[in-house]
Amino acid sequence: MLSPVTDADGAPFWSYARQGELRVQACSDCGEPRFPPRPCCPHCQSFAAEWRRMEGHGRIWSYVLPHPPLLPDYAEQAPYNVVVVELADAPRIRLVGNVVAEAGARLDSVAPERIRIGARVQVVFTEDGLPQWVLERP
């Protein structure tokens, strides 16, 4: 499986995720959350930042069901979903991930017909700290 590329701006996101916490960068001056992490606030241009803990609830804003040709590690799990989740406590923040049956489950652990725009999801984390999503009402 692919692993995320970590840079200096995003390193705290992955560090918190390995601890089972979903945090996003927020401006310490104007308070606006931002993702992906970056040095400067796009709203007020401040360089002051903090990492704000999110509740981890959201809704599926969009999704796709990739079809072959796929990378070999992913082809064996097709069909699977890739979702864009809008966070409930920061609606401007949208994270990409997968809906799975439980933390660390295979990408094909949820039937494609169960995925729909607007479905409510909750974040879970793999052992390596990769955020995934589970349906709130299975």
PDB file of C-alpha atoms in Angstrom:
ATOM      1  CA  MET A   1       0.000   0.000   0.000  1.00  0.00           C
ATOM      2  CA  LEU A   2       1.080   3.562  -0.554  1.00  0.00           C
ATOM      3  CA  SER A   3       2.268   5.589   2.415  1.00  0.00           C
ATOM      4  CA  PRO A   4       1.693   9.325   2.807  1.00  0.00           C
ATOM      5  CA  VAL A   5       4.528  11.693   2.004  1.00  0.00           C
ATOM      6  CA  THR A   6       5.316  13.747   5.089  1.00  0.00           C
ATOM      7  CA  ASP A   7       6.744  17.250   4.876  1.00  0.00           C
ATOM      8  CA  ALA A   8       7.572  19.678   7.685  1.00  0.00           C
ATOM      9  CA  ASP A   9       4.173  21.411   7.493  1.00  0.00           C
ATOM     10  CA  GLY A  10       2.187  18.159   7.574  1.00  0.00           C
ATOM     11  CA  ALA A  11       4.334  16.175  10.037  1.00  0.00           C
ATOM     12  CA  PRO A  12       2.219  17.147  13.096  1.00  0.00           C
ATOM     13  CA  PHE A  13      -0.951  15.884  11.333  1.00  0.00           C
ATOM     14  CA  TRP A  14       0.604  12.421  10.950  1.00  0.00           C
ATOM     15  CA  SER A  15       2.106  12.466  14.441  1.00  0.00           C
ATOM     16  CA  TYR A  16      -1.320  13.138  15.979  1.00  0.00           C
ATOM     17  CA  ALA A  17      -2.916  10.531  13.686  1.00  0.00           C
ATOM     18  CA  ARG A  18      -0.487   7.868  14.954  1.00  0.00           C
ATOM     19  CA  GLN A  19      -1.803   8.734  18.440  1.00  0.00           C
ATOM     20  CA  GLY A  20      -5.406   8.255  17.234  1.00  0.00           C
ATOM     21  CA  GLU A  21      -6.237  11.970  17.079  1.00  0.00           C
ATOM     22  CA  LEU A  22      -7.584  13.911  14.128  1.00  0.00           C
ATOM     23  CA  ARG A  23      -6.150  17.419  14.258  1.00  0.00           C
ATOM     24  CA  VAL A  24      -6.024  20.137  11.634  1.00  0.00           C
ATOM     25  CA  GLN A  25      -3.888  23.218  11.442  1.00  0.00           C
ATOM     26  CA  ALA A  26      -5.635  26.458  12.392  1.00  0.00           C
ATOM     27  CA  CYS A  27      -4.513  30.066  12.335  1.00  0.00           C
ATOM     28  CA  SER A  28      -3.654  31.333  15.809  1.00  0.00           C
ATOM     29  CA  ASP A  29      -4.612  34.875  14.768  1.00  0.00           C
ATOM     30  CA  CYS A  30      -7.909  34.613  12.841  1.00  0.00           C
ATOM     31  CA  GLY A  31      -8.875  31.109  14.012  1.00  0.00           C
ATOM     32  CA  GLU A  32      -9.589  29.672  10.535  1.00  0.00           C
ATOM     33  CA  PRO A  33      -8.789  25.962  10.185  1.00  0.00           C
ATOM     34  CA  ARG A  34      -6.827  24.979   7.086  1.00  0.00           C
ATOM     35  CA  PHE A  35      -6.002  21.803   5.255  1.00  0.00           C
ATOM     36  CA  PRO A  36      -3.660  20.839   3.806  1.00  0.00           C
ATOM     37  CA  PRO A  37      -1.234  22.296   6.345  1.00  0.00           C
ATOM     38  CA  ARG A  38       0.904  25.196   5.145  1.00  0.00           C
ATOM     39  CA  PRO A  39       3.079  27.915   6.646  1.00  0.00           C
ATOM     40  CA  CYS A  40       0.794  30.885   5.930  1.00  0.00           C
ATOM     41  CA  CYS A  41      -2.921  31.390   6.595  1.00  0.00           C
ATOM     42  CA  PRO A  42      -4.767  31.850   3.280  1.00  0.00           C
ATOM     43  CA  HIS A  43      -7.346  34.068   5.035  1.00  0.00           C
ATOM     44  CA  CYS A  44      -5.224  36.620   6.933  1.00  0.00           C
ATOM     45  CA  GLN A  45      -1.653  35.767   5.802  1.00  0.00           C
ATOM     46  CA  SER A  46      -0.478  35.146   9.377  1.00  0.00           C
ATOM     47  CA  PHE A  47       2.312  32.669  10.034  1.00  0.00           C
ATOM     48  CA  ALA A  48       0.953  31.824  13.506  1.00  0.00           C
ATOM     49  CA  ALA A  49      -0.559  28.334  13.684  1.00  0.00           C
ATOM     50  CA  GLU A  50      -1.842  25.748  16.139  1.00  0.00           C
ATOM     51  CA  TRP A  51      -3.168  22.195  15.800  1.00  0.00           C
ATOM     52  CA  ARG A  52      -6.853  21.959  16.690  1.00  0.00           C
ATOM     53  CA  ARG A  53      -8.430  18.632  17.673  1.00  0.00           C
ATOM     54  CA  MET A  54     -11.452  17.650  15.581  1.00  0.00           C
ATOM     55  CA  GLU A  55     -14.300  15.436  16.749  1.00  0.00           C
ATOM     56  CA  GLY A  56     -13.805  13.206  13.727  1.00  0.00           C
ATOM     57  CA  HIS A  57     -17.400  13.212  12.496  1.00  0.00           C
ATOM     58  CA  GLY A  58     -18.220  14.156   8.943  1.00  0.00           C
ATOM     59  CA  ARG A  59     -20.239  13.370   5.879  1.00  0.00           C
ATOM     60  CA  ILE A  60     -19.292  12.004   2.509  1.00  0.00           C
ATOM     61  CA  TRP A  61     -19.055  15.030   0.232  1.00  0.00           C
ATOM     62  CA  SER A  62     -18.028  13.048  -2.856  1.00  0.00           C
ATOM     63  CA  TYR A  63     -16.681   9.630  -3.782  1.00  0.00           C
ATOM     64  CA  VAL A  64     -15.364   7.476  -6.600  1.00  0.00           C
ATOM     65  CA  LEU A  65     -15.123   3.736  -7.188  1.00  0.00           C
ATOM     66  CA  PRO A  66     -11.821   3.205  -9.035  1.00  0.00           C
ATOM     67  CA  HIS A  67     -11.797   0.625 -11.807  1.00  0.00           C
ATOM     68  CA  PRO A  68      -8.840  -1.183 -13.357  1.00  0.00           C
ATOM     69  CA  PRO A  69      -6.177  -0.610 -14.435  1.00  0.00           C
ATOM     70  CA  LEU A  70      -4.987  -0.060 -10.881  1.00  0.00           C
ATOM     71  CA  LEU A  71      -1.721  -0.522  -9.022  1.00  0.00           C
ATOM     72  CA  PRO A  72      -1.337  -4.246  -8.184  1.00  0.00           C
ATOM     73  CA  ASP A  73      -1.839  -3.828  -4.402  1.00  0.00           C
ATOM     74  CA  TYR A  74      -5.074  -1.984  -5.045  1.00  0.00           C
ATOM     75  CA  ALA A  75      -6.375  -4.085  -7.959  1.00  0.00           C
ATOM     76  CA  GLU A  76      -6.795  -7.109  -5.703  1.00  0.00           C
ATOM     77  CA  GLN A  77      -9.134  -5.064  -3.462  1.00  0.00           C
ATOM     78  CA  ALA A  78     -11.307  -3.615  -6.241  1.00  0.00           C
ATOM     79  CA  PRO A  79     -14.014  -2.536  -6.212  1.00  0.00           C
ATOM     80  CA  TYR A  80     -13.340  -0.153  -3.329  1.00  0.00           C
ATOM     81  CA  ASN A  81     -14.202   3.438  -2.503  1.00  0.00           C
ATOM     82  CA  VAL A  82     -12.250   6.661  -2.252  1.00  0.00           C
ATOM     83  CA  VAL A  83     -14.229   9.325  -0.419  1.00  0.00           C
ATOM     84  CA  VAL A  84     -13.936  13.037   0.238  1.00  0.00           C
ATOM     85  CA  VAL A  85     -15.212  13.737   3.764  1.00  0.00           C
ATOM     86  CA  GLU A  86     -16.408  17.156   4.894  1.00  0.00           C
ATOM     87  CA  LEU A  87     -15.701  17.549   8.627  1.00  0.00           C
ATOM     88  CA  ALA A  88     -18.720  18.405  10.788  1.00  0.00           C
ATOM     89  CA  ASP A  89     -16.814  20.809  13.043  1.00  0.00           C
ATOM     90  CA  ALA A  90     -14.863  22.446  10.183  1.00  0.00           C
ATOM     91  CA  PRO A  91     -17.013  22.279   7.006  1.00  0.00           C
ATOM     92  CA  ARG A  92     -14.350  23.970   4.870  1.00  0.00           C
ATOM     93  CA  ILE A  93     -12.008  21.071   5.624  1.00  0.00           C
ATOM     94  CA  ARG A  94     -12.328  18.043   3.358  1.00  0.00           C
ATOM     95  CA  LEU A  95     -10.182  14.950   3.759  1.00  0.00           C
ATOM     96  CA  VAL A  96      -9.652  12.108   1.289  1.00  0.00           C
ATOM     97  CA  GLY A  97      -9.811   8.527   2.533  1.00  0.00           C
ATOM     98  CA  ASN A  98     -11.680   5.252   2.386  1.00  0.00           C
ATOM     99  CA  VAL A  99     -14.796   3.954   4.123  1.00  0.00           C
ATOM    100  CA  VAL A 100     -13.988   0.615   5.753  1.00  0.00           C
ATOM    101  CA  ALA A 101     -15.840  -1.805   8.043  1.00  0.00           C
ATOM    102  CA  GLU A 102     -13.388  -1.148  10.917  1.00  0.00           C
ATOM    103  CA  ALA A 103      -9.975   0.399  11.483  1.00  0.00           C
ATOM    104  CA  GLY A 104      -7.351  -1.320   9.350  1.00  0.00           C
ATOM    105  CA  ALA A 105      -9.871  -3.321   7.321  1.00  0.00           C
ATOM    106  CA  ARG A 106      -9.334  -3.959   3.618  1.00  0.00           C
ATOM    107  CA  LEU A 107     -10.430  -1.242   1.223  1.00  0.00           C
ATOM    108  CA  ASP A 108     -13.138  -3.559  -0.138  1.00  0.00           C
ATOM    109  CA  SER A 109     -14.657  -4.272   3.302  1.00  0.00           C
ATOM    110  CA  VAL A 110     -17.694  -2.045   2.614  1.00  0.00           C
ATOM    111  CA  ALA A 111     -19.895  -2.841  -0.375  1.00  0.00           C
ATOM    112  CA  PRO A 112     -19.878  -0.028  -2.961  1.00  0.00           C
ATOM    113  CA  GLU A 113     -23.682   0.272  -2.882  1.00  0.00           C
ATOM    114  CA  ARG A 114     -23.506   1.359   0.789  1.00  0.00           C
ATOM    115  CA  ILE A 115     -21.495   4.476  -0.100  1.00  0.00           C
ATOM    116  CA  ARG A 116     -23.569   7.565  -0.812  1.00  0.00           C
ATOM    117  CA  ILE A 117     -23.094  11.315  -0.786  1.00  0.00           C
ATOM    118  CA  GLY A 118     -24.266  12.735   2.538  1.00  0.00           C
ATOM    119  CA  ALA A 119     -23.673   9.542   4.525  1.00  0.00           C
ATOM    120  CA  ARG A 120     -22.378  10.275   8.018  1.00  0.00           C
ATOM    121  CA  VAL A 121     -18.981   8.847   8.907  1.00  0.00           C
ATOM    122  CA  GLN A 122     -16.594   8.716  11.869  1.00  0.00           C
ATOM    123  CA  VAL A 123     -12.797   8.682  11.656  1.00  0.00           C
ATOM    124  CA  VAL A 124     -10.814   5.609  12.745  1.00  0.00           C
ATOM    125  CA  PHE A 125      -7.083   5.023  12.458  1.00  0.00           C
ATOM    126  CA  THR A 126      -4.941   2.135  11.239  1.00  0.00           C
ATOM    127  CA  GLU A 127      -2.064   0.925  13.414  1.00  0.00           C
ATOM    128  CA  ASP A 128       0.234   3.152  11.331  1.00  0.00           C
ATOM    129  CA  GLY A 129      -1.951   6.230  11.904  1.00  0.00           C
ATOM    130  CA  LEU A 130      -3.674   6.377   8.534  1.00  0.00           C
ATOM    131  CA  PRO A 131      -7.125   7.971   8.926  1.00  0.00           C
ATOM    132  CA  GLN A 132      -9.995   5.904   7.553  1.00  0.00           C
ATOM    133  CA  TRP A 133     -13.756   6.279   7.906  1.00  0.00           C
ATOM    134  CA  VAL A 134     -16.567   4.047   9.148  1.00  0.00           C
ATOM    135  CA  LEU A 135     -20.255   4.594   8.488  1.00  0.00           C
ATOM    136  CA  GLU A 136     -22.010   5.929  11.588  1.00  0.00           C
ATOM    137  CA  ARG A 137     -25.107   3.844  10.865  1.00  0.00           C
ATOM    138  CA  PRO A 138     -23.973   0.478   9.544  1.00  0.00           C
TER     139      PRO A 138
END
